Amino acid sequence: AYGVVLSAMAITASLRTNNDASYFLILFGSILFGVSDNTLAFFKFNNIQSEAAAAFIMATYYTAQCLLS
């Protein structure tokens, strides 16, 4: 169910009708948020621990939050 919500967020962001600067901020923010959560899920569900992955997840997550704010 959560994957559906993430997909809906990315699709909705891409379907916005205005193409001003905020369009690209929202679009890239939603894509980065999806990348962050999918990476997190992959490592959690496969019981893989990696400091590099944790850094990547946090970097993409915070960048997405900044772009979406």
Tab-separated table of C-alpha atoms in Angstrom:
chain	number	residue	atom	x	y	z
A	1	ALA	CA	0.000	0.000	0.000
A	2	TYR	CA	2.833	2.392	0.832
A	3	GLY	CA	4.413	1.783	-2.572
A	4	VAL	CA	1.144	2.816	-4.191
A	5	VAL	CA	1.171	6.076	-2.228
A	6	LEU	CA	4.774	6.798	-3.260
A	7	SER	CA	3.958	6.035	-6.883
A	8	ALA	CA	0.871	8.245	-6.731
A	9	MET	CA	2.969	11.085	-5.314
A	10	ALA	CA	5.511	10.850	-8.147
A	11	ILE	CA	2.799	10.567	-10.812
A	12	THR	CA	0.845	13.486	-9.369
A	13	ALA	CA	4.014	15.596	-9.232
A	14	SER	CA	4.724	14.875	-12.896
A	15	LEU	CA	1.168	15.719	-13.976
A	16	ARG	CA	1.149	19.267	-12.586
A	17	THR	CA	0.048	21.712	-15.249
A	18	ASN	CA	2.390	24.614	-14.509
A	19	ASN	CA	6.004	24.362	-15.593
A	20	ASP	CA	7.511	27.044	-13.397
A	21	ALA	CA	10.499	26.504	-11.111
A	22	SER	CA	8.356	24.853	-8.455
A	23	TYR	CA	7.338	22.144	-10.935
A	24	PHE	CA	10.891	20.808	-11.130
A	25	LEU	CA	11.509	21.171	-7.393
A	26	ILE	CA	8.408	19.112	-6.612
A	27	LEU	CA	9.134	16.586	-9.366
A	28	PHE	CA	12.742	15.948	-8.328
A	29	GLY	CA	11.826	15.991	-4.645
A	30	SER	CA	9.179	13.330	-5.121
A	31	ILE	CA	11.540	11.181	-7.209
A	32	LEU	CA	14.299	11.465	-4.595
A	33	PHE	CA	11.848	10.628	-1.833
A	34	GLY	CA	10.846	7.479	-3.729
A	35	VAL	CA	14.487	6.532	-4.300
A	36	SER	CA	15.226	7.032	-0.608
A	37	ASP	CA	12.310	4.909	0.588
A	38	ASN	CA	12.851	2.164	-1.976
A	39	THR	CA	16.526	1.926	-1.040
A	40	LEU	CA	15.604	1.802	2.629
A	41	ALA	CA	13.046	-0.949	2.002
A	42	PHE	CA	15.504	-2.988	-0.068
A	43	PHE	CA	18.155	-2.958	2.640
A	44	LYS	CA	15.688	-3.530	5.494
A	45	PHE	CA	13.811	-6.419	3.878
A	46	ASN	CA	17.020	-8.119	2.749
A	47	ASN	CA	18.589	-7.637	6.198
A	48	ILE	CA	21.623	-5.849	4.764
A	49	GLN	CA	23.498	-3.350	6.910
A	50	SER	CA	25.680	-0.810	5.163
A	51	GLU	CA	26.967	2.518	6.358
A	52	ALA	CA	27.257	3.736	2.771
A	53	ALA	CA	23.618	2.841	2.110
A	54	ALA	CA	22.540	4.598	5.298
A	55	ALA	CA	24.399	7.732	4.209
A	56	PHE	CA	22.846	7.532	0.732
A	57	ILE	CA	19.355	7.075	2.188
A	58	MET	CA	19.719	10.047	4.522
A	59	ALA	CA	21.250	12.254	1.821
A	60	THR	CA	18.428	11.527	-0.636
A	61	TYR	CA	15.783	11.826	2.089
A	62	TYR	CA	16.939	15.238	3.332
A	63	THR	CA	17.488	16.548	-0.165
A	64	ALA	CA	13.947	15.456	-1.073
A	65	GLN	CA	12.544	17.157	2.028
A	66	CYS	CA	14.328	20.390	1.142
A	67	LEU	CA	13.044	20.280	-2.437
A	68	LEU	CA	9.475	19.542	-1.293
A	69	SER	CA	9.449	22.302	1.353
